[in-house]
Amino acid sequence: MNDRTTGDRTEDASGPVAPDARLDGVTRAFVAHRNLLFTVAYEMLGSAADAEDVLQETWLRWVGVDPGTVRDQRAYLVRIATRQALSHLRALGRRKESYVGPWLPEPLLTSPDVAEDVELADSVSMAMLLVLETLAPTERAVFVLREVFDLGYDEIAEAVGKSRDAVRQIAHRARAHVAARRPRGAASAAEARRTVEAFRQAVETGDLRRLLDVLAPDVVLLTDGGGVVRAALTPVVGAARVAEVLGRIGAALALRPAQVNGDPALIVHLDGEIDTVLALRVDDGLVTGLYAVRNPEKLSYLDRETTLRR
């Protein structure tokens, strides 16, 4: 692109371009990559609200850039968003230190095409986002950009402010860390749906025997109330204990199936409002993880589908 700026006008090979036309081009580029930028920020942060803040900050920096100096708009925008997300990630880490009870990612109601992209669905699943929580901020950024979005080491190096060799080492370390902790034996989409439906029926009918049949012996239930609503402050571990907790509340609840973070999930409504989002991790036909998000501040993105892109 051979644009050059002259005063308050921009010129290219075809002649002067009005300032508003330049802004239209900048806006179009941002809109074209908006869903990608949100996905990058969300995977780094696990918070939709913070990811939206990152988008706002990315836009404010992007409109100040001379488009004529940008060879790859997608890479440039991802670099801006990554730097802003890293700042938020460090601040978010400090907030988590004083968080009441388990911290869970903010759930998103996702469109069917997310589930069809197996790699994207895996990367935004509750289980994987919790694994990413165990990485240091720069490790998380490098892992997400390399393993999920397939950026080159040079691009990642510019985004995180490290040398190419350092990024390669960080990527190797992060990959090994995630591989040791990531969900294993994950079910297919069809098997996950069947298991979630069997779980739903067992909970709603209060069928304890049926519920125990669908829970893995070492199943873990995490509940995130954020100190705002009632929730267990420590993980509930083991099929018998989890079944007991669910048995006490299940009969009074109606569980609506939904697609959350690319996986089958259940949503609980109370008095016409969303009360709880229950995401499930299914391995080899059994529920191995239950993630109950009850903090009202984390339920605002469930009134509409969120489009995610790689």
PDB file of C-alpha atoms in Angstrom:
ATOM      1  CA  MET A   1       0.000   0.000   0.000  1.00  0.00           C
ATOM      2  CA  ASN A   2       1.511   3.336  -1.093  1.00  0.00           C
ATOM      3  CA  ASP A   3      -0.568   5.733   1.022  1.00  0.00           C
ATOM      4  CA  ARG A   4       1.089   8.818   2.471  1.00  0.00           C
ATOM      5  CA  THR A   5      -0.322  11.430   4.817  1.00  0.00           C
ATOM      6  CA  THR A   6      -0.262  15.120   3.855  1.00  0.00           C
ATOM      7  CA  GLY A   7      -1.651  17.473   6.486  1.00  0.00           C
ATOM      8  CA  ASP A   8      -5.220  16.408   7.212  1.00  0.00           C
ATOM      9  CA  ARG A   9      -5.601  14.483   3.964  1.00  0.00           C
ATOM     10  CA  THR A  10      -4.332  11.105   2.819  1.00  0.00           C
ATOM     11  CA  GLU A  11      -3.091  10.487  -0.731  1.00  0.00           C
ATOM     12  CA  ASP A  12      -2.494   7.298  -2.643  1.00  0.00           C
ATOM     13  CA  ALA A  13      -1.760   6.463  -6.266  1.00  0.00           C
ATOM     14  CA  SER A  14      -5.318   7.387  -7.282  1.00  0.00           C
ATOM     15  CA  GLY A  15      -5.222  10.849  -5.674  1.00  0.00           C
ATOM     16  CA  PRO A  16      -6.442  12.502  -2.459  1.00  0.00           C
ATOM     17  CA  VAL A  17      -8.594  10.520  -0.031  1.00  0.00           C
ATOM     18  CA  ALA A  18     -10.839  12.431   2.374  1.00  0.00           C
ATOM     19  CA  PRO A  19     -10.189  11.907   6.114  1.00  0.00           C
ATOM     20  CA  ASP A  20     -13.585  10.255   6.588  1.00  0.00           C
ATOM     21  CA  ALA A  21     -12.784   7.774   3.813  1.00  0.00           C
ATOM     22  CA  ARG A  22      -9.551   6.876   5.608  1.00  0.00           C
ATOM     23  CA  LEU A  23     -11.511   6.369   8.820  1.00  0.00           C
ATOM     24  CA  ASP A  24     -14.020   4.189   6.971  1.00  0.00           C
ATOM     25  CA  GLY A  25     -11.149   1.965   5.861  1.00  0.00           C
ATOM     26  CA  VAL A  26      -9.755   1.785   9.391  1.00  0.00           C
ATOM     27  CA  THR A  27     -13.220   0.981  10.721  1.00  0.00           C
ATOM     28  CA  ARG A  28     -13.806  -1.725   8.125  1.00  0.00           C
ATOM     29  CA  ALA A  29     -10.525  -3.405   9.024  1.00  0.00           C
ATOM     30  CA  PHE A  30     -11.368  -3.359  12.722  1.00  0.00           C
ATOM     31  CA  VAL A  31     -14.896  -4.680  12.181  1.00  0.00           C
ATOM     32  CA  ALA A  32     -13.593  -7.426   9.879  1.00  0.00           C
ATOM     33  CA  HIS A  33     -11.305  -8.730  12.638  1.00  0.00           C
ATOM     34  CA  ARG A  34     -13.404  -7.829  15.672  1.00  0.00           C
ATOM     35  CA  ASN A  35     -14.581 -11.376  16.452  1.00  0.00           C
ATOM     36  CA  LEU A  36     -11.019 -12.669  16.140  1.00  0.00           C
ATOM     37  CA  LEU A  37      -9.718  -9.972  18.493  1.00  0.00           C
ATOM     38  CA  PHE A  38     -12.441 -10.705  21.030  1.00  0.00           C
ATOM     39  CA  THR A  39     -11.597 -14.423  20.888  1.00  0.00           C
ATOM     40  CA  VAL A  40      -7.883 -13.748  21.430  1.00  0.00           C
ATOM     41  CA  ALA A  41      -8.622 -11.504  24.410  1.00  0.00           C
ATOM     42  CA  TYR A  42     -11.218 -13.866  25.879  1.00  0.00           C
ATOM     43  CA  GLU A  43      -8.915 -16.886  25.656  1.00  0.00           C
ATOM     44  CA  MET A  44      -6.187 -14.922  27.376  1.00  0.00           C
ATOM     45  CA  LEU A  45      -8.472 -13.548  30.105  1.00  0.00           C
ATOM     46  CA  GLY A  46     -11.428 -15.906  30.573  1.00  0.00           C
ATOM     47  CA  SER A  47     -13.518 -12.768  31.073  1.00  0.00           C
ATOM     48  CA  ALA A  48     -15.868 -11.418  28.416  1.00  0.00           C
ATOM     49  CA  ALA A  49     -16.164  -8.053  30.168  1.00  0.00           C
ATOM     50  CA  ASP A  50     -12.384  -7.606  30.207  1.00  0.00           C
ATOM     51  CA  ALA A  51     -12.175  -8.819  26.599  1.00  0.00           C
ATOM     52  CA  GLU A  52     -14.627  -6.053  25.602  1.00  0.00           C
ATOM     53  CA  ASP A  53     -12.433  -3.524  27.400  1.00  0.00           C
ATOM     54  CA  VAL A  54      -9.471  -4.829  25.417  1.00  0.00           C
ATOM     55  CA  LEU A  55     -11.421  -4.283  22.188  1.00  0.00           C
ATOM     56  CA  GLN A  56     -12.167  -0.689  23.156  1.00  0.00           C
ATOM     57  CA  GLU A  57      -8.517  -0.023  23.946  1.00  0.00           C
ATOM     58  CA  THR A  58      -7.417  -1.739  20.735  1.00  0.00           C
ATOM     59  CA  TRP A  59      -9.779   0.448  18.702  1.00  0.00           C
ATOM     60  CA  LEU A  60      -8.511   3.657  20.335  1.00  0.00           C
ATOM     61  CA  ARG A  61      -4.932   2.738  19.426  1.00  0.00           C
ATOM     62  CA  TRP A  62      -5.844   1.482  15.969  1.00  0.00           C
ATOM     63  CA  VAL A  63      -7.501   4.744  14.847  1.00  0.00           C
ATOM     64  CA  GLY A  64      -4.247   6.542  15.609  1.00  0.00           C
ATOM     65  CA  VAL A  65      -2.217   4.310  13.280  1.00  0.00           C
ATOM     66  CA  ASP A  66      -1.293   5.356   9.749  1.00  0.00           C
ATOM     67  CA  PRO A  67      -2.692   2.520   7.577  1.00  0.00           C
ATOM     68  CA  GLY A  68       0.069   3.112   5.055  1.00  0.00           C
ATOM     69  CA  THR A  69       2.606   1.787   7.532  1.00  0.00           C
ATOM     70  CA  VAL A  70       0.715  -1.487   8.153  1.00  0.00           C
ATOM     71  CA  ARG A  71       1.496  -4.451   5.915  1.00  0.00           C
ATOM     72  CA  ASP A  72      -0.728  -6.996   7.677  1.00  0.00           C
ATOM     73  CA  GLN A  73      -3.764  -5.478   9.392  1.00  0.00           C
ATOM     74  CA  ARG A  74      -4.801  -8.734  11.067  1.00  0.00           C
ATOM     75  CA  ALA A  75      -1.381  -9.298  12.622  1.00  0.00           C
ATOM     76  CA  TYR A  76      -1.105  -5.657  13.667  1.00  0.00           C
ATOM     77  CA  LEU A  77      -4.502  -5.677  15.371  1.00  0.00           C
ATOM     78  CA  VAL A  78      -3.757  -8.972  17.108  1.00  0.00           C
ATOM     79  CA  ARG A  79      -0.502  -7.458  18.377  1.00  0.00           C
ATOM     80  CA  ILE A  80      -2.320  -4.448  19.859  1.00  0.00           C
ATOM     81  CA  ALA A  81      -5.020  -6.650  21.424  1.00  0.00           C
ATOM     82  CA  THR A  82      -2.435  -9.019  22.893  1.00  0.00           C
ATOM     83  CA  ARG A  83      -0.531  -6.213  24.574  1.00  0.00           C
ATOM     84  CA  GLN A  84      -3.721  -4.786  26.059  1.00  0.00           C
ATOM     85  CA  ALA A  85      -4.870  -8.258  27.174  1.00  0.00           C
ATOM     86  CA  LEU A  86      -1.549  -8.860  28.933  1.00  0.00           C
ATOM     87  CA  SER A  87      -2.037  -5.672  30.957  1.00  0.00           C
ATOM     88  CA  HIS A  88      -5.551  -6.791  31.893  1.00  0.00           C
ATOM     89  CA  LEU A  89      -4.348 -10.306  32.697  1.00  0.00           C
ATOM     90  CA  ARG A  90      -1.923  -9.037  35.297  1.00  0.00           C
ATOM     91  CA  ALA A  91      -4.588  -6.816  36.862  1.00  0.00           C
ATOM     92  CA  LEU A  92      -7.096  -9.678  36.755  1.00  0.00           C
ATOM     93  CA  GLY A  93      -4.605 -11.889  38.593  1.00  0.00           C
ATOM     94  CA  ARG A  94      -4.548  -9.413  41.461  1.00  0.00           C
ATOM     95  CA  ARG A  95      -8.362  -9.374  41.608  1.00  0.00           C
ATOM     96  CA  LYS A  96      -8.470 -13.161  41.739  1.00  0.00           C
ATOM     97  CA  GLU A  97      -6.256 -13.165  44.827  1.00  0.00           C
ATOM     98  CA  SER A  98      -9.113 -11.653  46.841  1.00  0.00           C
ATOM     99  CA  TYR A  99     -11.920 -13.515  45.046  1.00  0.00           C
ATOM    100  CA  VAL A 100     -14.335 -15.388  47.320  1.00  0.00           C
ATOM    101  CA  GLY A 101     -14.394 -19.106  46.497  1.00  0.00           C
ATOM    102  CA  PRO A 102     -13.371 -20.746  43.210  1.00  0.00           C
ATOM    103  CA  TRP A 103     -12.919 -18.435  40.215  1.00  0.00           C
ATOM    104  CA  LEU A 104     -14.430 -19.732  36.976  1.00  0.00           C
ATOM    105  CA  PRO A 105     -14.282 -18.214  33.490  1.00  0.00           C
ATOM    106  CA  GLU A 106     -17.186 -16.081  32.348  1.00  0.00           C
ATOM    107  CA  PRO A 107     -19.499 -18.376  30.314  1.00  0.00           C
ATOM    108  CA  LEU A 108     -20.512 -17.485  26.762  1.00  0.00           C
ATOM    109  CA  LEU A 109     -23.557 -18.665  24.850  1.00  0.00           C
ATOM    110  CA  THR A 110     -21.904 -19.771  21.613  1.00  0.00           C
ATOM    111  CA  SER A 111     -23.214 -20.401  18.127  1.00  0.00           C
ATOM    112  CA  PRO A 112     -23.289 -23.914  16.597  1.00  0.00           C
ATOM    113  CA  ASP A 113     -20.366 -23.141  14.282  1.00  0.00           C
ATOM    114  CA  VAL A 114     -18.067 -22.894  17.313  1.00  0.00           C
ATOM    115  CA  ALA A 115     -18.854 -26.496  18.242  1.00  0.00           C
ATOM    116  CA  GLU A 116     -18.160 -27.542  14.643  1.00  0.00           C
ATOM    117  CA  ASP A 117     -14.617 -26.158  14.880  1.00  0.00           C
ATOM    118  CA  VAL A 118     -13.185 -28.815  17.195  1.00  0.00           C
ATOM    119  CA  GLU A 119      -9.955 -26.975  17.945  1.00  0.00           C
ATOM    120  CA  LEU A 120     -11.724 -23.690  18.699  1.00  0.00           C
ATOM    121  CA  ALA A 121     -14.345 -25.410  20.879  1.00  0.00           C
ATOM    122  CA  ASP A 122     -11.593 -27.174  22.826  1.00  0.00           C
ATOM    123  CA  SER A 123      -9.643 -23.954  23.334  1.00  0.00           C
ATOM    124  CA  VAL A 124     -12.614 -22.019  24.783  1.00  0.00           C
ATOM    125  CA  SER A 125     -14.070 -24.855  26.858  1.00  0.00           C
ATOM    126  CA  MET A 126     -14.321 -24.283  30.601  1.00  0.00           C
ATOM    127  CA  ALA A 127     -11.910 -27.150  31.220  1.00  0.00           C
ATOM    128  CA  MET A 128      -9.241 -25.742  28.901  1.00  0.00           C
ATOM    129  CA  LEU A 129      -9.638 -22.168  30.131  1.00  0.00           C
ATOM    130  CA  LEU A 130      -9.014 -23.446  33.663  1.00  0.00           C
ATOM    131  CA  VAL A 131      -5.859 -25.188  32.451  1.00  0.00           C
ATOM    132  CA  LEU A 132      -4.724 -21.906  30.875  1.00  0.00           C
ATOM    133  CA  GLU A 133      -5.246 -20.259  34.263  1.00  0.00           C
ATOM    134  CA  THR A 134      -2.243 -22.228  35.520  1.00  0.00           C
ATOM    135  CA  LEU A 135       0.100 -20.501  33.045  1.00  0.00           C
ATOM    136  CA  ALA A 136       1.980 -17.283  33.706  1.00  0.00           C
ATOM    137  CA  PRO A 137       0.615 -14.307  31.705  1.00  0.00           C
ATOM    138  CA  THR A 138       3.266 -14.325  28.962  1.00  0.00           C
ATOM    139  CA  GLU A 139       3.117 -18.134  28.709  1.00  0.00           C
ATOM    140  CA  ARG A 140      -0.639 -17.940  28.274  1.00  0.00           C
ATOM    141  CA  ALA A 141      -0.353 -15.298  25.552  1.00  0.00           C
ATOM    142  CA  VAL A 142       2.293 -17.266  23.666  1.00  0.00           C
ATOM    143  CA  PHE A 143       0.372 -20.533  23.954  1.00  0.00           C
ATOM    144  CA  VAL A 144      -2.898 -18.991  22.754  1.00  0.00           C
ATOM    145  CA  LEU A 145      -1.319 -17.152  19.820  1.00  0.00           C
ATOM    146  CA  ARG A 146       0.762 -20.138  18.717  1.00  0.00           C
ATOM    147  CA  GLU A 147      -1.396 -23.179  19.427  1.00  0.00           C
ATOM    148  CA  VAL A 148      -4.864 -21.721  18.846  1.00  0.00           C
ATOM    149  CA  PHE A 149      -4.294 -18.987  16.254  1.00  0.00           C
ATOM    150  CA  ASP A 150      -1.166 -20.409  14.609  1.00  0.00           C
ATOM    151  CA  LEU A 151       0.769 -17.146  14.573  1.00  0.00           C
ATOM    152  CA  GLY A 152       4.421 -17.249  13.624  1.00  0.00           C
ATOM    153  CA  TYR A 153       7.126 -16.840  16.253  1.00  0.00           C
ATOM    154  CA  ASP A 154       8.171 -13.470  14.824  1.00  0.00           C
ATOM    155  CA  GLU A 155       4.627 -12.118  15.110  1.00  0.00           C
ATOM    156  CA  ILE A 156       4.270 -13.435  18.660  1.00  0.00           C
ATOM    157  CA  ALA A 157       7.635 -11.966  19.615  1.00  0.00           C
ATOM    158  CA  GLU A 158       6.450  -8.512  18.548  1.00  0.00           C
ATOM    159  CA  ALA A 159       3.160  -8.963  20.416  1.00  0.00           C
ATOM    160  CA  VAL A 160       4.691  -9.974  23.751  1.00  0.00           C
ATOM    161  CA  GLY A 161       7.905  -7.964  23.579  1.00  0.00           C
ATOM    162  CA  LYS A 162      10.284 -10.936  23.623  1.00  0.00           C
ATOM    163  CA  SER A 163      12.936 -12.232  21.241  1.00  0.00           C
ATOM    164  CA  ARG A 164      12.038 -14.952  18.741  1.00  0.00           C
ATOM    165  CA  ASP A 165      14.239 -17.493  20.552  1.00  0.00           C
ATOM    166  CA  ALA A 166      12.676 -16.627  23.898  1.00  0.00           C
ATOM    167  CA  VAL A 167       9.202 -17.077  22.428  1.00  0.00           C
ATOM    168  CA  ARG A 168      10.123 -20.509  21.066  1.00  0.00           C
ATOM    169  CA  GLN A 169      11.302 -21.564  24.518  1.00  0.00           C
ATOM    170  CA  ILE A 170       8.191 -20.150  26.192  1.00  0.00           C
ATOM    171  CA  ALA A 171       5.967 -21.917  23.655  1.00  0.00           C
ATOM    172  CA  HIS A 172       7.706 -25.252  24.293  1.00  0.00           C
ATOM    173  CA  ARG A 173       7.389 -24.843  28.063  1.00  0.00           C
ATOM    174  CA  ALA A 174       3.724 -23.776  27.872  1.00  0.00           C
ATOM    175  CA  ARG A 175       2.858 -26.618  25.497  1.00  0.00           C
ATOM    176  CA  ALA A 176       4.333 -29.201  27.859  1.00  0.00           C
ATOM    177  CA  HIS A 177       2.571 -27.614  30.841  1.00  0.00           C
ATOM    178  CA  VAL A 178      -0.817 -27.687  29.113  1.00  0.00           C
ATOM    179  CA  ALA A 179      -0.319 -31.205  27.727  1.00  0.00           C
ATOM    180  CA  ALA A 180       0.216 -32.506  31.265  1.00  0.00           C
ATOM    181  CA  ARG A 181      -3.027 -30.947  32.496  1.00  0.00           C
ATOM    182  CA  ARG A 182      -5.408 -30.786  29.561  1.00  0.00           C
ATOM    183  CA  PRO A 183      -8.546 -32.979  29.467  1.00  0.00           C
ATOM    184  CA  ARG A 184      -7.831 -36.464  28.200  1.00  0.00           C
ATOM    185  CA  GLY A 185     -10.188 -38.847  26.444  1.00  0.00           C
ATOM    186  CA  ALA A 186     -12.647 -36.032  25.690  1.00  0.00           C
ATOM    187  CA  ALA A 187     -15.944 -37.220  24.269  1.00  0.00           C
ATOM    188  CA  SER A 188     -17.198 -36.527  20.766  1.00  0.00           C
ATOM    189  CA  ALA A 189     -19.879 -33.877  20.383  1.00  0.00           C
ATOM    190  CA  ALA A 190     -22.577 -36.536  20.011  1.00  0.00           C
ATOM    191  CA  GLU A 191     -21.408 -38.498  23.065  1.00  0.00           C
ATOM    192  CA  ALA A 192     -21.166 -35.293  25.104  1.00  0.00           C
ATOM    193  CA  ARG A 193     -24.761 -34.381  24.205  1.00  0.00           C
ATOM    194  CA  ARG A 194     -26.002 -37.847  25.194  1.00  0.00           C
ATOM    195  CA  THR A 195     -24.150 -37.735  28.498  1.00  0.00           C
ATOM    196  CA  VAL A 196     -25.366 -34.227  29.320  1.00  0.00           C
ATOM    197  CA  GLU A 197     -28.947 -35.213  28.528  1.00  0.00           C
ATOM    198  CA  ALA A 198     -28.696 -38.316  30.746  1.00  0.00           C
ATOM    199  CA  PHE A 199     -27.260 -36.122  33.490  1.00  0.00           C
ATOM    200  CA  ARG A 200     -30.077 -33.586  33.096  1.00  0.00           C
ATOM    201  CA  GLN A 201     -32.793 -36.224  33.351  1.00  0.00           C
ATOM    202  CA  ALA A 202     -31.178 -37.837  36.393  1.00  0.00           C
ATOM    203  CA  VAL A 203     -30.923 -34.497  38.221  1.00  0.00           C
ATOM    204  CA  GLU A 204     -34.450 -33.334  37.366  1.00  0.00           C
ATOM    205  CA  THR A 205     -36.041 -36.636  38.356  1.00  0.00           C
ATOM    206  CA  GLY A 206     -33.932 -37.047  41.474  1.00  0.00           C
ATOM    207  CA  ASP A 207     -32.790 -40.488  40.277  1.00  0.00           C
ATOM    208  CA  LEU A 208     -29.694 -40.946  42.423  1.00  0.00           C
ATOM    209  CA  ARG A 209     -28.750 -44.305  40.957  1.00  0.00           C
ATOM    210  CA  ARG A 210     -28.924 -42.956  37.423  1.00  0.00           C
ATOM    211  CA  LEU A 211     -26.943 -39.891  38.449  1.00  0.00           C
ATOM    212  CA  LEU A 212     -24.165 -41.985  39.970  1.00  0.00           C
ATOM    213  CA  ASP A 213     -24.028 -43.998  36.748  1.00  0.00           C
ATOM    214  CA  VAL A 214     -23.185 -40.891  34.730  1.00  0.00           C
ATOM    215  CA  LEU A 215     -20.703 -39.336  37.176  1.00  0.00           C
ATOM    216  CA  ALA A 216     -17.045 -40.356  37.163  1.00  0.00           C
ATOM    217  CA  PRO A 217     -15.856 -41.631  40.562  1.00  0.00           C
ATOM    218  CA  ASP A 218     -13.473 -38.662  40.921  1.00  0.00           C
ATOM    219  CA  VAL A 219     -15.809 -36.015  39.476  1.00  0.00           C
ATOM    220  CA  VAL A 220     -15.185 -32.453  40.711  1.00  0.00           C
ATOM    221  CA  LEU A 221     -17.851 -29.776  41.165  1.00  0.00           C
ATOM    222  CA  LEU A 222     -16.699 -26.135  41.258  1.00  0.00           C
ATOM    223  CA  THR A 223     -19.184 -23.395  42.084  1.00  0.00           C
ATOM    224  CA  ASP A 224     -18.471 -19.720  41.480  1.00  0.00           C
ATOM    225  CA  GLY A 225     -20.660 -17.326  43.472  1.00  0.00           C
ATOM    226  CA  GLY A 226     -18.055 -14.620  43.837  1.00  0.00           C
ATOM    227  CA  GLY A 227     -19.189 -13.942  47.382  1.00  0.00           C
ATOM    228  CA  VAL A 228     -22.401 -12.476  45.945  1.00  0.00           C
ATOM    229  CA  VAL A 229     -24.648 -15.549  45.974  1.00  0.00           C
ATOM    230  CA  ARG A 230     -24.534 -18.847  47.826  1.00  0.00           C
ATOM    231  CA  ALA A 231     -21.922 -21.275  46.528  1.00  0.00           C
ATOM    232  CA  ALA A 232     -19.499 -23.865  47.853  1.00  0.00           C
ATOM    233  CA  LEU A 233     -16.237 -22.194  48.789  1.00  0.00           C
ATOM    234  CA  THR A 234     -14.162 -25.297  48.088  1.00  0.00           C
ATOM    235  CA  PRO A 235     -14.357 -27.973  45.386  1.00  0.00           C
ATOM    236  CA  VAL A 236     -16.825 -30.825  45.928  1.00  0.00           C
ATOM    237  CA  VAL A 237     -14.999 -34.039  45.015  1.00  0.00           C
ATOM    238  CA  GLY A 238     -16.280 -37.566  44.390  1.00  0.00           C
ATOM    239  CA  ALA A 239     -19.425 -38.985  42.816  1.00  0.00           C
ATOM    240  CA  ALA A 240     -21.248 -39.600  46.116  1.00  0.00           C
ATOM    241  CA  ARG A 241     -20.677 -36.069  47.443  1.00  0.00           C
ATOM    242  CA  VAL A 242     -21.517 -34.396  44.118  1.00  0.00           C
ATOM    243  CA  ALA A 243     -24.669 -36.503  43.736  1.00  0.00           C
ATOM    244  CA  GLU A 244     -25.716 -35.531  47.256  1.00  0.00           C
ATOM    245  CA  VAL A 245     -25.349 -31.816  46.479  1.00  0.00           C
ATOM    246  CA  LEU A 246     -27.191 -32.104  43.181  1.00  0.00           C
ATOM    247  CA  GLY A 247     -29.885 -34.252  44.743  1.00  0.00           C
ATOM    248  CA  ARG A 248     -30.706 -31.536  47.270  1.00  0.00           C
ATOM    249  CA  ILE A 249     -31.318 -28.901  44.627  1.00  0.00           C
ATOM    250  CA  GLY A 250     -32.133 -30.765  41.445  1.00  0.00           C
ATOM    251  CA  ALA A 251     -35.800 -31.530  41.978  1.00  0.00           C
ATOM    252  CA  ALA A 252     -36.633 -27.842  42.343  1.00  0.00           C
ATOM    253  CA  LEU A 253     -34.840 -26.796  39.173  1.00  0.00           C
ATOM    254  CA  ALA A 254     -35.521 -26.904  35.450  1.00  0.00           C
ATOM    255  CA  LEU A 255     -32.336 -27.358  33.459  1.00  0.00           C
ATOM    256  CA  ARG A 256     -32.406 -25.955  29.919  1.00  0.00           C
ATOM    257  CA  PRO A 257     -29.898 -27.366  27.423  1.00  0.00           C
ATOM    258  CA  ALA A 258     -27.640 -24.804  25.768  1.00  0.00           C
ATOM    259  CA  GLN A 259     -24.336 -24.497  23.946  1.00  0.00           C
ATOM    260  CA  VAL A 260     -21.849 -22.760  26.244  1.00  0.00           C
ATOM    261  CA  ASN A 261     -18.212 -22.187  25.315  1.00  0.00           C
ATOM    262  CA  GLY A 262     -18.607 -24.603  22.443  1.00  0.00           C
ATOM    263  CA  ASP A 263     -19.835 -27.485  24.618  1.00  0.00           C
ATOM    264  CA  PRO A 264     -23.260 -28.821  25.666  1.00  0.00           C
ATOM    265  CA  ALA A 265     -24.267 -27.206  28.960  1.00  0.00           C
ATOM    266  CA  LEU A 266     -27.305 -26.558  31.154  1.00  0.00           C
ATOM    267  CA  ILE A 267     -28.823 -23.255  32.223  1.00  0.00           C
ATOM    268  CA  VAL A 268     -30.951 -22.812  35.333  1.00  0.00           C
ATOM    269  CA  HIS A 269     -33.624 -20.110  35.355  1.00  0.00           C
ATOM    270  CA  LEU A 270     -35.194 -18.793  38.538  1.00  0.00           C
ATOM    271  CA  ASP A 271     -38.072 -16.292  38.516  1.00  0.00           C
ATOM    272  CA  GLY A 272     -37.479 -15.664  34.830  1.00  0.00           C
ATOM    273  CA  GLU A 273     -33.780 -14.847  35.270  1.00  0.00           C
ATOM    274  CA  ILE A 274     -30.678 -16.929  34.665  1.00  0.00           C
ATOM    275  CA  ASP A 275     -29.540 -18.206  38.049  1.00  0.00           C
ATOM    276  CA  THR A 276     -26.765 -20.657  37.176  1.00  0.00           C
ATOM    277  CA  VAL A 277     -24.831 -21.888  34.176  1.00  0.00           C
ATOM    278  CA  LEU A 278     -23.668 -25.464  34.552  1.00  0.00           C
ATOM    279  CA  ALA A 279     -20.902 -26.440  32.156  1.00  0.00           C
ATOM    280  CA  LEU A 280     -19.861 -30.085  32.049  1.00  0.00           C
ATOM    281  CA  ARG A 281     -16.660 -31.816  31.107  1.00  0.00           C
ATOM    282  CA  VAL A 282     -17.274 -35.272  29.644  1.00  0.00           C
ATOM    283  CA  ASP A 283     -14.519 -37.863  29.298  1.00  0.00           C
ATOM    284  CA  ASP A 284     -15.148 -41.380  28.011  1.00  0.00           C
ATOM    285  CA  GLY A 285     -18.914 -41.037  28.485  1.00  0.00           C
ATOM    286  CA  LEU A 286     -18.752 -39.862  32.108  1.00  0.00           C
ATOM    287  CA  VAL A 287     -19.038 -36.412  33.670  1.00  0.00           C
ATOM    288  CA  THR A 288     -15.623 -35.656  35.161  1.00  0.00           C
ATOM    289  CA  GLY A 289     -16.025 -31.935  35.775  1.00  0.00           C
ATOM    290  CA  LEU A 290     -18.950 -29.673  36.701  1.00  0.00           C
ATOM    291  CA  TYR A 291     -18.511 -25.895  36.576  1.00  0.00           C
ATOM    292  CA  ALA A 292     -21.403 -23.975  38.104  1.00  0.00           C
ATOM    293  CA  VAL A 293     -21.208 -20.232  37.507  1.00  0.00           C
ATOM    294  CA  ARG A 294     -23.628 -18.366  39.782  1.00  0.00           C
ATOM    295  CA  ASN A 295     -21.963 -14.983  40.177  1.00  0.00           C
ATOM    296  CA  PRO A 296     -24.520 -12.597  38.596  1.00  0.00           C
ATOM    297  CA  GLU A 297     -21.727 -10.396  37.283  1.00  0.00           C
ATOM    298  CA  LYS A 298     -20.619 -13.267  35.049  1.00  0.00           C
ATOM    299  CA  LEU A 299     -24.007 -14.091  33.525  1.00  0.00           C
ATOM    300  CA  SER A 300     -24.587 -11.030  31.363  1.00  0.00           C
ATOM    301  CA  TYR A 301     -23.360 -12.609  28.109  1.00  0.00           C
ATOM    302  CA  LEU A 302     -25.978 -15.348  28.078  1.00  0.00           C
ATOM    303  CA  ASP A 303     -28.821 -13.355  26.532  1.00  0.00           C
ATOM    304  CA  ARG A 304     -27.265 -13.618  23.063  1.00  0.00           C
ATOM    305  CA  GLU A 305     -24.877 -15.805  21.114  1.00  0.00           C
ATOM    306  CA  THR A 306     -21.253 -14.699  20.989  1.00  0.00           C
ATOM    307  CA  THR A 307     -19.433 -15.260  17.715  1.00  0.00           C
ATOM    308  CA  LEU A 308     -15.879 -16.530  18.149  1.00  0.00           C
ATOM    309  CA  ARG A 309     -13.295 -16.818  15.387  1.00  0.00           C
ATOM    310  CA  ARG A 310      -9.821 -18.269  14.911  1.00  0.00           C
TER     311      ARG A 310
END
